[in-house]
Amino acid sequence: MKKKYISLIVIFLLALFVRFYNLSNIPAGFHIDEASLGYNAYSLMMTGRDASGKSCQLYISMFGDNNPSGYYYLAILPIKLLGLTEFATRLPAALFGSISVFAIYLLSYSIFNSKRIGLISALLLALSPWGIVLARTSAETLVASFFVIIGFGLILLSLNKQNVPRLLIGVISLFLSFFIYPSPRVFVPLLFTTIVIILYPLWLKQKNKTYRNSFIISYLFLLVICLILVFAVSGGTARFNQVSIFNFPETKLLQAEQITEDGVKGAPISVTHIYHNKLINYSTTFISNYFQYFSGDYLFMKGGLPYLLNVPASGLVFLIEFPFILIGMYFLIRKKETITLIPIIWLLLAPISAALTVDDIPNVRRSLLMFPAIELIAAYGLFMFLNKYSGIKKNVFIAVVALLFFYNSSYFLHQYFIHAPIHKTWYRDYGFKQMFNEVNAPNEYSDKIIITKGTGGVFPLILFYNKYDPTTYQMGESHGDAAYTGFGKYFFAPQDCPSANRDNRFPTGKKLIFVDRGDCPDDKRIAQKKTKYILREDGTKAFRIVYD
């Protein structure tokens, strides 16, 4: 028994290493979403209010997306201790991603009652590309998934001995997941409902009424909380409304196009209503999205979206796991114990919330809850496969499988730590830190810094890297980076190359610094000006800085 716990500790240390190694610099660049998260946590720490000046918020918004505020509060302590840095902002995700090995061990044991399967599950999670990539990018969804995994692990573990304290701690864990990322608000009620239904025959035989009543009350509590957070709390549906299939213009356009074509061909109105209605169109979009999450390219070969989470020539799950996932499903379906079907049910339910959205499909973040189920099934399949053999043959298979896993994991780590830092880093806003270091250098005083908006939303990065005073920002007239506005020394220009394309709305001063896109062409109007380029790791130009 001690050996198994030592093995689990070693797996945890391995997970810790691959998630924390050079965390400040890899992934290369610091995306505006991470900067927004870090700066809002900094603002909460300094003033008790988010960047917009609101206090005690369940949702925090910098782009009108209303993210649950849990991660922002978790990031306060690291930022307090370590300062407003990339490392401090990424630390909560990396930490919770690491301790998830304990969570999945618990979940695996609660389902299979096997420490060996638990260890295999923990090892697969520790080295999983899906888990590593998100753990290193301030991913709220990874923290939420930890609470979901350990929550259901405790609830399922409580079933055997009708342990009410374990049940309640599990429910609290699931409850906390609702305040970190939106997906659990759909997934948790669906899986909990399924558990209630499939275990209903057992409830009739239960003599422990206290546990049974606690279980049902817990289920109803979580269901009501979900409904309140989504429909009763202001802003609960803001992000969903932005990316929902129900508000997607192309879905509506397709329906209108089909109705028009029916009209051109003179099809009866009743036929048009049958084939081209909202139910059919939205269902088609949903089903199409849903099945994308089970494609081989998404899971094993290329990964998904957004591109900033892409690792060259790598999927989200090791290819060597594929046969063991199939073997695991086969034996789980054959097994007569109802509880062992939970990993398969989990896997089928996990993409539902993601399939209801259209932005960046298939989405690596929104579908993360598939990940623990995949690793559980693969672990069970690997265990059953090796269990079929004994003696020398078993040792040979263990060696071959270990070698293939080592190759898969080392290949991914090579792609991630060697190739990803120079591969399409513009998706991760690489160059902003270097640019701010340059324009804010002590010997480069300026009255105003006129910066292009052509690289996307830049103001969270300005706030983050300048450690801009939150009180000053909250009291300012201008929030965000609307064209021809600004705060502090910064002024936002809509032109890609403001140094060469000036207009009378630009501020004036004795010394101005212009920040252009890096791909701006040479221009004779600035030929005599001091110019410096900020280069990405691959040698491409991120910014052109012109000193006026």
Coordinates of C-alpha atoms in Angstrom, one line a residue:
M1 CA 0.0 0.0 0.0
K2 CA 2.8 2.4 0.8
K3 CA 4.4 1.7 -2.6
K4 CA 1.2 2.8 -4.3
Y5 CA 1.1 6.1 -2.4
I6 CA 4.8 6.7 -3.1
S7 CA 4.0 6.1 -6.8
L8 CA 1.2 8.6 -6.6
I9 CA 3.6 11.2 -5.1
V10 CA 6.1 10.6 -7.8
I11 CA 3.4 11.0 -10.5
F12 CA 2.4 14.3 -8.8
L13 CA 5.9 15.6 -8.8
L14 CA 6.1 14.7 -12.5
A15 CA 2.9 16.6 -13.2
L16 CA 4.3 19.5 -11.1
F17 CA 7.5 19.6 -13.1
V18 CA 5.9 19.6 -16.6
R19 CA 3.4 22.3 -15.6
F20 CA 5.8 24.6 -13.8
Y21 CA 9.0 24.3 -15.8
N22 CA 9.8 27.7 -17.3
L23 CA 6.2 28.7 -16.8
S24 CA 6.8 32.5 -17.2
N25 CA 8.2 32.1 -20.7
I26 CA 6.4 29.0 -22.1
P27 CA 4.0 29.3 -23.8
A28 CA 5.8 32.2 -25.5
G29 CA 3.8 35.4 -25.3
F30 CA 1.0 36.4 -22.9
H31 CA -2.5 36.5 -24.4
I32 CA -4.8 39.4 -23.7
D33 CA -7.2 37.0 -21.9
E34 CA -4.4 36.2 -19.4
A35 CA -3.5 39.8 -19.0
S36 CA -7.1 40.7 -18.3
L37 CA -7.3 38.0 -15.7
G38 CA -4.1 39.0 -14.0
Y39 CA -4.8 42.7 -14.0
N40 CA -8.3 42.3 -12.7
A41 CA -6.9 40.1 -9.8
Y42 CA -4.3 42.9 -9.2
S43 CA -7.1 45.5 -9.1
L44 CA -9.2 43.3 -6.7
M45 CA -6.1 43.0 -4.5
M46 CA -5.3 46.7 -4.5
T47 CA -8.8 48.2 -4.4
G48 CA -11.3 45.5 -3.7
R49 CA -12.8 46.3 -7.1
D50 CA -12.3 44.9 -10.6
A51 CA -10.8 47.0 -13.4
S52 CA -14.2 48.5 -14.2
G53 CA -14.7 49.6 -10.5
K54 CA -17.2 47.0 -9.5
S55 CA -16.9 45.2 -6.2
C56 CA -18.1 41.7 -5.0
Q57 CA -18.8 40.6 -8.5
L58 CA -19.8 37.0 -9.5
Y59 CA -18.8 37.9 -13.0
I60 CA -16.0 40.0 -14.3
S61 CA -16.0 41.5 -17.8
M62 CA -13.4 43.3 -19.8
F63 CA -14.7 42.4 -23.2
G64 CA -18.4 42.1 -22.5
D65 CA -18.0 38.4 -21.9
N66 CA -18.8 38.2 -18.1
N67 CA -16.5 35.5 -16.9
P68 CA -17.2 33.8 -13.5
S69 CA -14.9 35.5 -11.0
G70 CA -13.5 32.5 -9.2
Y71 CA -10.1 32.3 -10.9
Y72 CA -9.6 36.1 -10.4
Y73 CA -9.9 35.7 -6.7
L74 CA -7.6 32.6 -6.7
A75 CA -4.9 34.7 -8.5
I76 CA -4.9 37.4 -5.8
L77 CA -2.6 35.5 -3.4
P78 CA 0.1 34.6 -6.0
I79 CA 0.1 38.2 -7.3
K80 CA 0.3 39.5 -3.7
L81 CA 3.3 37.2 -3.0
L82 CA 5.1 37.3 -6.4
G83 CA 3.9 40.5 -8.0
L84 CA 1.9 41.1 -11.1
T85 CA 3.8 38.7 -13.4
E86 CA 3.0 36.0 -15.9
F87 CA 4.1 33.3 -13.5
A88 CA 1.8 34.5 -10.7
T89 CA -1.2 34.8 -13.1
R90 CA -0.6 31.3 -14.4
L91 CA 0.2 29.7 -11.1
P92 CA -3.4 28.7 -10.0
A93 CA -4.0 26.8 -13.2
A94 CA -0.6 25.1 -13.1
L95 CA -1.2 24.2 -9.4
F96 CA -4.7 22.8 -9.8
G97 CA -3.6 21.0 -12.9
S98 CA -0.9 19.3 -10.9
I99 CA -3.1 18.3 -7.9
S100 CA -5.7 16.9 -10.4
V101 CA -3.7 13.7 -10.3
F102 CA -5.0 13.1 -6.8
A103 CA -8.5 14.0 -7.9
I104 CA -8.6 11.6 -10.8
Y105 CA -7.0 8.9 -8.6
L106 CA -9.9 9.4 -6.2
L107 CA -12.5 9.4 -9.0
S108 CA -11.0 6.2 -10.5
Y109 CA -10.9 4.4 -7.2
S110 CA -14.5 5.4 -6.5
I111 CA -15.6 3.8 -9.8
F112 CA -13.3 0.8 -10.2
N113 CA -12.3 0.1 -6.6
S114 CA -8.7 -0.4 -7.9
K115 CA -5.6 1.5 -6.8
R116 CA -3.7 0.3 -9.9
I117 CA -6.3 1.7 -12.3
G118 CA -6.2 4.9 -10.2
L119 CA -2.4 5.1 -10.6
I120 CA -2.6 4.6 -14.4
S121 CA -5.3 7.3 -14.6
A122 CA -3.1 9.7 -12.6
L123 CA -0.1 9.0 -14.8
L124 CA -2.1 9.6 -18.0
L125 CA -3.5 12.8 -16.6
A126 CA 0.0 14.0 -15.5
L127 CA 1.4 13.7 -19.0
S128 CA -1.7 14.5 -21.0
P129 CA -1.2 17.2 -23.7
W130 CA -4.6 18.5 -23.0
G131 CA -3.9 19.0 -19.3
I132 CA -0.4 20.4 -19.8
V133 CA -1.3 23.0 -22.4
L134 CA -4.2 24.4 -20.4
A135 CA -2.4 24.3 -17.1
R136 CA 0.3 26.6 -18.5
T137 CA -2.2 29.3 -19.8
S138 CA -4.2 30.6 -16.9
A139 CA -7.1 28.4 -17.9
E140 CA -10.1 28.8 -15.6
T141 CA -11.6 25.7 -17.1
L142 CA -8.8 23.5 -15.7
V143 CA -9.4 24.7 -12.2
A144 CA -13.2 24.1 -12.6
S145 CA -12.5 20.6 -13.9
F146 CA -10.5 19.8 -10.7
F147 CA -13.5 20.6 -8.6
V148 CA -15.8 18.6 -10.8
I149 CA -13.5 15.6 -10.8
I150 CA -12.9 15.6 -7.0
G151 CA -16.6 16.5 -6.4
F152 CA -18.0 13.5 -8.3
G153 CA -15.2 11.3 -6.9
L154 CA -16.3 12.0 -3.3
I155 CA -19.9 11.6 -4.1
L156 CA -19.4 8.3 -5.8
L157 CA -17.1 7.2 -3.0
S158 CA -19.8 8.1 -0.5
L159 CA -22.2 5.6 -2.0
N160 CA -20.7 2.4 -0.6
K161 CA -21.0 3.3 3.0
Q162 CA -23.6 6.1 2.7
N163 CA -21.1 8.6 4.1
V164 CA -22.9 11.9 4.4
P165 CA -19.8 14.1 5.1
R166 CA -18.1 12.8 1.9
L167 CA -21.2 13.5 0.0
L168 CA -21.5 17.1 1.3
I169 CA -17.8 17.9 0.7
G170 CA -18.3 16.6 -2.9
V171 CA -21.3 18.8 -3.3
I172 CA -19.4 21.8 -2.1
S173 CA -16.7 21.0 -4.6
L174 CA -19.2 20.9 -7.4
F175 CA -20.7 24.1 -6.1
L176 CA -17.4 25.9 -6.3
S177 CA -16.8 24.8 -9.9
F178 CA -19.9 26.9 -10.9
F179 CA -18.0 30.1 -9.9
I180 CA -14.9 29.4 -12.0
Y181 CA -16.1 28.4 -15.5
P182 CA -19.5 28.2 -17.2
S183 CA -19.4 24.6 -18.5
P184 CA -19.9 22.8 -15.2
R185 CA -23.3 24.6 -14.9
V186 CA -24.5 22.4 -17.7
F187 CA -22.5 19.3 -17.2
V188 CA -22.9 18.8 -13.4
P189 CA -26.7 18.8 -13.4
L190 CA -26.7 16.5 -16.5
L191 CA -24.3 13.9 -14.9
F192 CA -25.9 14.2 -11.4
T193 CA -29.3 13.6 -12.9
T194 CA -28.0 10.6 -14.8
I195 CA -26.5 9.2 -11.6
V196 CA -29.8 9.6 -9.8
I197 CA -31.7 7.8 -12.5
I198 CA -29.3 4.9 -13.0
L199 CA -29.0 4.4 -9.2
Y200 CA -32.7 4.8 -8.5
P201 CA -33.3 1.0 -8.0
L202 CA -30.7 1.1 -5.3
W203 CA -32.4 4.0 -3.5
L204 CA -35.5 1.8 -3.0
K205 CA -33.4 -0.6 -1.1
Q206 CA -31.6 2.0 1.0
K207 CA -32.2 1.8 4.7
N208 CA -30.1 4.9 5.5
K209 CA -32.8 7.5 5.0
T210 CA -30.4 10.3 6.2
Y211 CA -28.0 9.6 3.4
R212 CA -30.7 9.1 0.8
N213 CA -32.4 12.4 1.7
S214 CA -29.1 14.2 1.8
F215 CA -28.3 12.9 -1.7
I216 CA -31.6 14.1 -3.1
I217 CA -31.4 17.5 -1.3
S218 CA -27.8 17.9 -2.6
Y219 CA -29.0 17.2 -6.2
L220 CA -31.8 19.7 -5.9
F221 CA -29.5 22.3 -4.3
L222 CA -27.0 22.1 -7.2
L223 CA -29.8 22.3 -9.8
V224 CA -31.4 25.4 -8.2
I225 CA -28.0 27.1 -7.9
C226 CA -27.3 26.5 -11.6
L227 CA -30.6 28.0 -12.6
I228 CA -30.1 31.0 -10.3
L229 CA -26.5 31.7 -11.6
V230 CA -27.6 31.4 -15.2
F231 CA -31.0 33.0 -15.3
A232 CA -31.4 35.1 -12.1
V233 CA -28.0 36.7 -11.6
S234 CA -27.3 39.7 -13.9
G235 CA -24.9 38.8 -16.6
G236 CA -25.3 35.0 -16.2
T237 CA -26.0 34.5 -19.9
A238 CA -23.8 37.2 -21.4
R239 CA -21.1 35.0 -22.7
F240 CA -23.5 32.3 -23.9
N241 CA -25.4 35.0 -25.8
Q242 CA -22.2 36.0 -27.5
V243 CA -21.3 32.5 -28.8
S244 CA -24.6 30.6 -28.8
I245 CA -25.8 28.7 -31.8
F246 CA -29.2 30.4 -31.3
N247 CA -27.6 33.8 -32.0
F248 CA -25.3 32.7 -34.7
P249 CA -26.0 34.8 -37.9
E250 CA -25.0 31.9 -40.2
T251 CA -27.5 29.5 -38.8
K252 CA -30.3 32.1 -39.2
L253 CA -29.0 33.0 -42.7
L254 CA -29.0 29.3 -43.8
Q255 CA -32.6 29.0 -42.7
A256 CA -33.6 32.1 -44.5
E257 CA -31.8 30.9 -47.6
Q258 CA -33.5 27.6 -47.6
I259 CA -36.9 29.2 -47.2
T260 CA -36.2 31.5 -50.1
E261 CA -35.1 28.6 -52.3
D262 CA -38.3 26.8 -51.4
G263 CA -40.3 29.9 -52.4
V264 CA -38.4 30.1 -55.8
K265 CA -39.3 26.5 -56.5
G266 CA -42.9 27.0 -55.4
A267 CA -42.8 24.4 -52.5
P268 CA -45.9 24.4 -50.3
I269 CA -45.5 26.5 -47.2
S270 CA -46.4 23.5 -45.0
V271 CA -43.5 21.6 -46.5
T272 CA -41.2 24.6 -45.9
H273 CA -42.3 24.7 -42.2
I274 CA -41.6 21.0 -41.8
Y275 CA -38.0 21.0 -43.2
H276 CA -36.7 24.5 -42.6
N277 CA -37.7 25.6 -39.1
K278 CA -35.6 26.7 -36.1
L279 CA -35.7 23.3 -34.4
I280 CA -34.2 21.5 -37.5
N281 CA -31.6 24.2 -38.1
Y282 CA -30.4 24.5 -34.6
S283 CA -30.4 20.7 -34.1
T284 CA -28.3 20.3 -37.2
T285 CA -25.8 22.8 -36.0
F286 CA -25.7 21.3 -32.5
I287 CA -25.2 17.7 -33.8
S288 CA -22.5 18.8 -36.3
N289 CA -20.6 20.6 -33.5
Y290 CA -21.1 17.7 -31.1
F291 CA -19.5 15.1 -33.4
Q292 CA -16.5 17.4 -34.1
Y293 CA -15.4 16.8 -30.5
F294 CA -15.1 13.1 -31.2
S295 CA -13.1 13.4 -34.4
G296 CA -9.6 11.8 -34.7
D297 CA -8.0 15.0 -35.8
Y298 CA -9.3 16.9 -32.8
L299 CA -8.4 14.4 -30.2
F300 CA -5.3 12.6 -31.5
M301 CA -3.7 14.5 -34.4
K302 CA -4.2 18.3 -34.6
G303 CA -6.0 19.6 -31.5
G304 CA -8.6 22.3 -31.7
L305 CA -9.2 26.0 -31.3
P306 CA -8.3 28.7 -30.4
Y307 CA -5.0 28.6 -32.2
L308 CA -3.1 30.0 -29.2
L309 CA -3.6 26.6 -27.5
N310 CA -2.3 24.7 -30.6
V311 CA 0.9 22.6 -30.4
P312 CA 2.4 21.8 -33.8
A313 CA 1.6 18.3 -35.0
S314 CA 0.1 17.3 -31.7
G315 CA -3.4 16.3 -30.6
L316 CA -4.9 16.5 -27.1
V317 CA -4.7 12.8 -26.3
F318 CA -1.8 10.5 -27.1
L319 CA -2.4 8.4 -30.1
I320 CA -1.2 5.3 -28.2
E321 CA -4.2 5.7 -26.0
F322 CA -6.7 5.1 -28.8
P323 CA -6.7 1.3 -28.8
F324 CA -6.9 1.3 -25.0
I325 CA -9.9 3.7 -25.1
L326 CA -11.7 1.2 -27.4
I327 CA -10.7 -1.8 -25.2
G328 CA -11.9 0.1 -22.1
M329 CA -15.2 1.0 -23.7
Y330 CA -15.7 -2.7 -24.7
F331 CA -15.1 -4.0 -21.2
L332 CA -17.0 -1.2 -19.4
I333 CA -20.1 -1.9 -21.6
R334 CA -19.8 -5.7 -20.9
K335 CA -19.4 -5.2 -17.2
K336 CA -22.7 -5.6 -15.4
E337 CA -22.0 -3.0 -12.7
T338 CA -24.0 0.1 -13.3
I339 CA -21.5 2.5 -11.7
T340 CA -18.7 1.5 -14.2
L341 CA -20.8 3.0 -17.0
I342 CA -20.2 6.5 -15.5
P343 CA -17.0 7.2 -17.5
I344 CA -18.8 6.5 -20.8
I345 CA -21.8 8.6 -19.8
W346 CA -19.5 11.3 -18.6
L347 CA -17.7 11.3 -22.0
L348 CA -21.0 11.6 -23.9
L349 CA -22.4 14.4 -21.8
A350 CA -19.2 16.5 -21.5
P351 CA -19.3 18.1 -25.0
I352 CA -22.9 19.2 -24.8
S353 CA -22.3 22.7 -23.5
A354 CA -19.5 23.2 -26.0
A355 CA -21.6 22.0 -28.9
L356 CA -24.2 24.7 -28.1
T357 CA -21.6 27.4 -29.1
V358 CA -20.1 28.4 -32.4
D359 CA -17.1 30.4 -31.6
D360 CA -13.8 28.5 -32.2
I361 CA -15.2 25.0 -32.8
P362 CA -14.0 22.5 -31.7
N363 CA -13.0 24.4 -28.6
V364 CA -10.2 23.1 -26.4
R365 CA -11.3 25.0 -23.3
R366 CA -15.1 24.3 -23.3
S367 CA -14.7 20.6 -24.0
L368 CA -12.1 20.0 -21.3
L369 CA -14.5 18.0 -19.2
M370 CA -14.2 15.2 -21.8
F371 CA -10.6 14.8 -20.7
P372 CA -10.9 13.0 -17.3
A373 CA -13.4 10.5 -18.8
I374 CA -11.0 9.7 -21.7
E375 CA -8.2 9.1 -19.3
L376 CA -10.3 6.9 -17.1
I377 CA -11.5 4.8 -20.0
A378 CA -7.9 4.5 -21.4
A379 CA -6.6 3.5 -18.0
Y380 CA -9.2 0.8 -17.6
G381 CA -8.6 -0.5 -21.1
L382 CA -4.8 -0.6 -20.5
F383 CA -5.3 -2.4 -17.2
M384 CA -7.7 -5.0 -18.7
F385 CA -5.4 -5.5 -21.7
L386 CA -2.4 -6.2 -19.5
N387 CA -4.4 -8.3 -17.1
K388 CA -5.1 -10.8 -19.9
Y389 CA -1.5 -11.9 -19.9
S390 CA 0.9 -13.2 -17.3
G391 CA 4.6 -14.1 -17.0
I392 CA 7.1 -13.2 -19.7
K393 CA 4.4 -12.2 -22.2
K394 CA 2.9 -9.7 -19.8
N395 CA 6.3 -8.2 -19.1
V396 CA 7.0 -7.9 -22.8
F397 CA 3.7 -6.1 -23.4
I398 CA 4.3 -3.8 -20.4
A399 CA 7.7 -2.9 -21.9
V400 CA 6.3 -2.3 -25.4
V401 CA 3.4 -0.1 -24.1
A402 CA 5.8 1.8 -21.8
L403 CA 8.1 2.5 -24.7
L404 CA 5.3 3.7 -26.9
F405 CA 4.0 6.0 -24.2
F406 CA 7.5 7.3 -23.6
Y407 CA 7.9 8.1 -27.3
N408 CA 4.4 9.8 -27.5
S409 CA 5.0 11.9 -24.4
S410 CA 8.6 12.8 -25.3
Y411 CA 7.5 13.8 -28.8
F412 CA 4.7 16.0 -27.4
L413 CA 7.1 17.7 -24.9
H414 CA 9.6 18.3 -27.7
Q415 CA 6.9 19.9 -29.8
Y416 CA 5.7 22.0 -26.9
F417 CA 8.9 23.2 -25.4
I418 CA 11.0 23.5 -28.6
H419 CA 8.6 24.2 -31.5
A420 CA 5.6 25.9 -29.9
P421 CA 7.6 28.9 -28.6
I422 CA 8.4 29.9 -32.2
H423 CA 5.4 28.6 -34.0
K424 CA 2.8 31.3 -34.9
T425 CA 3.3 33.2 -31.7
W426 CA 1.3 36.1 -32.9
Y427 CA -1.8 34.2 -31.7
R428 CA -0.4 34.5 -28.2
D429 CA 0.4 38.2 -28.4
Y430 CA 4.2 37.6 -28.4
G431 CA 6.2 40.9 -28.5
F432 CA 4.1 43.1 -26.2
K433 CA 6.3 42.6 -23.2
Q434 CA 9.4 43.5 -25.2
M435 CA 7.7 46.4 -26.8
F436 CA 6.6 47.9 -23.5
N437 CA 10.1 47.4 -22.1
E438 CA 11.4 49.4 -25.0
V439 CA 9.0 52.3 -24.9
N440 CA 9.1 52.6 -21.1
A441 CA 12.9 52.5 -21.0
P442 CA 14.3 55.3 -18.7
N443 CA 16.2 56.8 -21.6
E444 CA 13.1 56.9 -23.8
Y445 CA 10.9 59.6 -22.2
S446 CA 7.8 60.5 -24.2
D447 CA 4.8 62.7 -23.8
K448 CA 2.5 60.2 -25.5
I449 CA 2.7 56.7 -26.9
I450 CA 0.4 56.3 -29.9
I451 CA -0.2 52.6 -30.4
T452 CA -2.0 50.8 -33.2
K453 CA -5.2 48.9 -32.6
G454 CA -4.3 46.7 -35.6
T455 CA -3.0 44.0 -33.4
G456 CA -6.3 43.5 -31.6
G457 CA -7.4 44.5 -28.1
V458 CA -4.2 45.8 -26.4
F459 CA -5.4 47.7 -23.3
P460 CA -5.3 44.7 -20.9
L461 CA -1.6 44.2 -21.9
I462 CA -0.9 47.9 -21.3
L463 CA -2.5 47.7 -17.9
F464 CA -0.7 44.5 -17.0
Y465 CA 2.9 45.2 -18.1
N466 CA 2.8 48.8 -16.8
K467 CA 1.2 47.7 -13.5
Y468 CA -1.1 50.7 -14.1
D469 CA -2.6 52.0 -10.9
P470 CA -6.1 50.4 -10.6
T471 CA -7.6 53.4 -8.8
T472 CA -6.5 55.8 -11.5
Y473 CA -7.8 53.5 -14.2
Q474 CA -11.2 53.0 -12.4
M475 CA -11.6 56.8 -12.1
G476 CA -10.6 57.5 -15.7
E477 CA -13.1 58.6 -18.3
S478 CA -11.9 56.0 -20.8
H479 CA -12.0 52.3 -20.3
G480 CA -10.9 49.9 -23.0
D481 CA -9.2 50.9 -26.2
A482 CA -11.7 52.6 -28.4
A483 CA -10.2 54.4 -31.3
Y484 CA -8.9 57.9 -30.6
T485 CA -9.1 57.4 -26.9
G486 CA -6.6 56.4 -24.3
F487 CA -5.4 56.5 -20.7
G488 CA -2.2 57.7 -19.1
K489 CA 0.5 58.1 -21.8
Y490 CA -1.2 55.7 -24.2
F491 CA -3.4 56.7 -27.1
F492 CA -5.1 54.2 -29.4
A493 CA -5.0 54.7 -33.1
P494 CA -7.2 52.7 -35.5
Q495 CA -4.5 52.8 -38.2
D496 CA -2.1 49.8 -38.6
C497 CA 0.8 52.2 -39.2
P498 CA 0.0 55.4 -37.2
S499 CA 3.6 56.8 -37.5
A500 CA 3.1 57.1 -41.3
N501 CA -0.7 57.7 -41.4
R502 CA -1.3 60.5 -39.0
D503 CA -4.4 62.6 -38.7
N504 CA -5.4 65.7 -36.7
R505 CA -7.1 63.6 -33.9
F506 CA -3.7 62.4 -32.7
P507 CA -2.3 64.1 -29.6
T508 CA 0.6 66.5 -29.9
G509 CA 3.7 66.8 -27.8
K510 CA 7.4 67.5 -27.9
K511 CA 8.3 63.8 -28.0
L512 CA 6.0 61.2 -29.3
I513 CA 6.5 57.4 -29.7
F514 CA 4.5 55.5 -32.4
V515 CA 3.9 51.8 -32.2
D516 CA 3.0 50.3 -35.6
R517 CA 2.3 46.8 -36.7
G518 CA 5.5 45.0 -37.5
D519 CA 4.5 44.4 -41.1
C520 CA 4.1 48.1 -42.0
P521 CA 6.0 48.9 -45.2
D522 CA 8.9 51.3 -45.3
D523 CA 7.7 54.9 -45.7
K524 CA 9.7 57.9 -46.7
R525 CA 7.8 60.1 -44.2
I526 CA 9.6 58.3 -41.3
A527 CA 12.8 57.5 -43.1
Q528 CA 14.8 60.0 -41.0
K529 CA 13.2 59.0 -37.7
K530 CA 14.7 56.6 -35.2
T531 CA 13.1 53.2 -35.7
K532 CA 13.3 49.9 -33.9
Y533 CA 11.7 46.6 -34.6
I534 CA 10.5 44.1 -32.0
L535 CA 11.1 40.6 -33.4
R536 CA 9.4 37.3 -32.6
E537 CA 11.4 34.2 -32.0
D538 CA 10.9 33.1 -35.6
G539 CA 12.4 36.4 -36.9
T540 CA 9.1 37.9 -38.0
K541 CA 8.4 41.5 -37.0
A542 CA 5.8 42.0 -34.2
F543 CA 6.1 45.8 -33.9
R544 CA 7.8 48.8 -35.4
I545 CA 8.6 51.6 -32.9
V546 CA 9.1 55.0 -34.3
Y547 CA 10.5 57.8 -32.2
D548 CA 9.2 61.2 -33.3

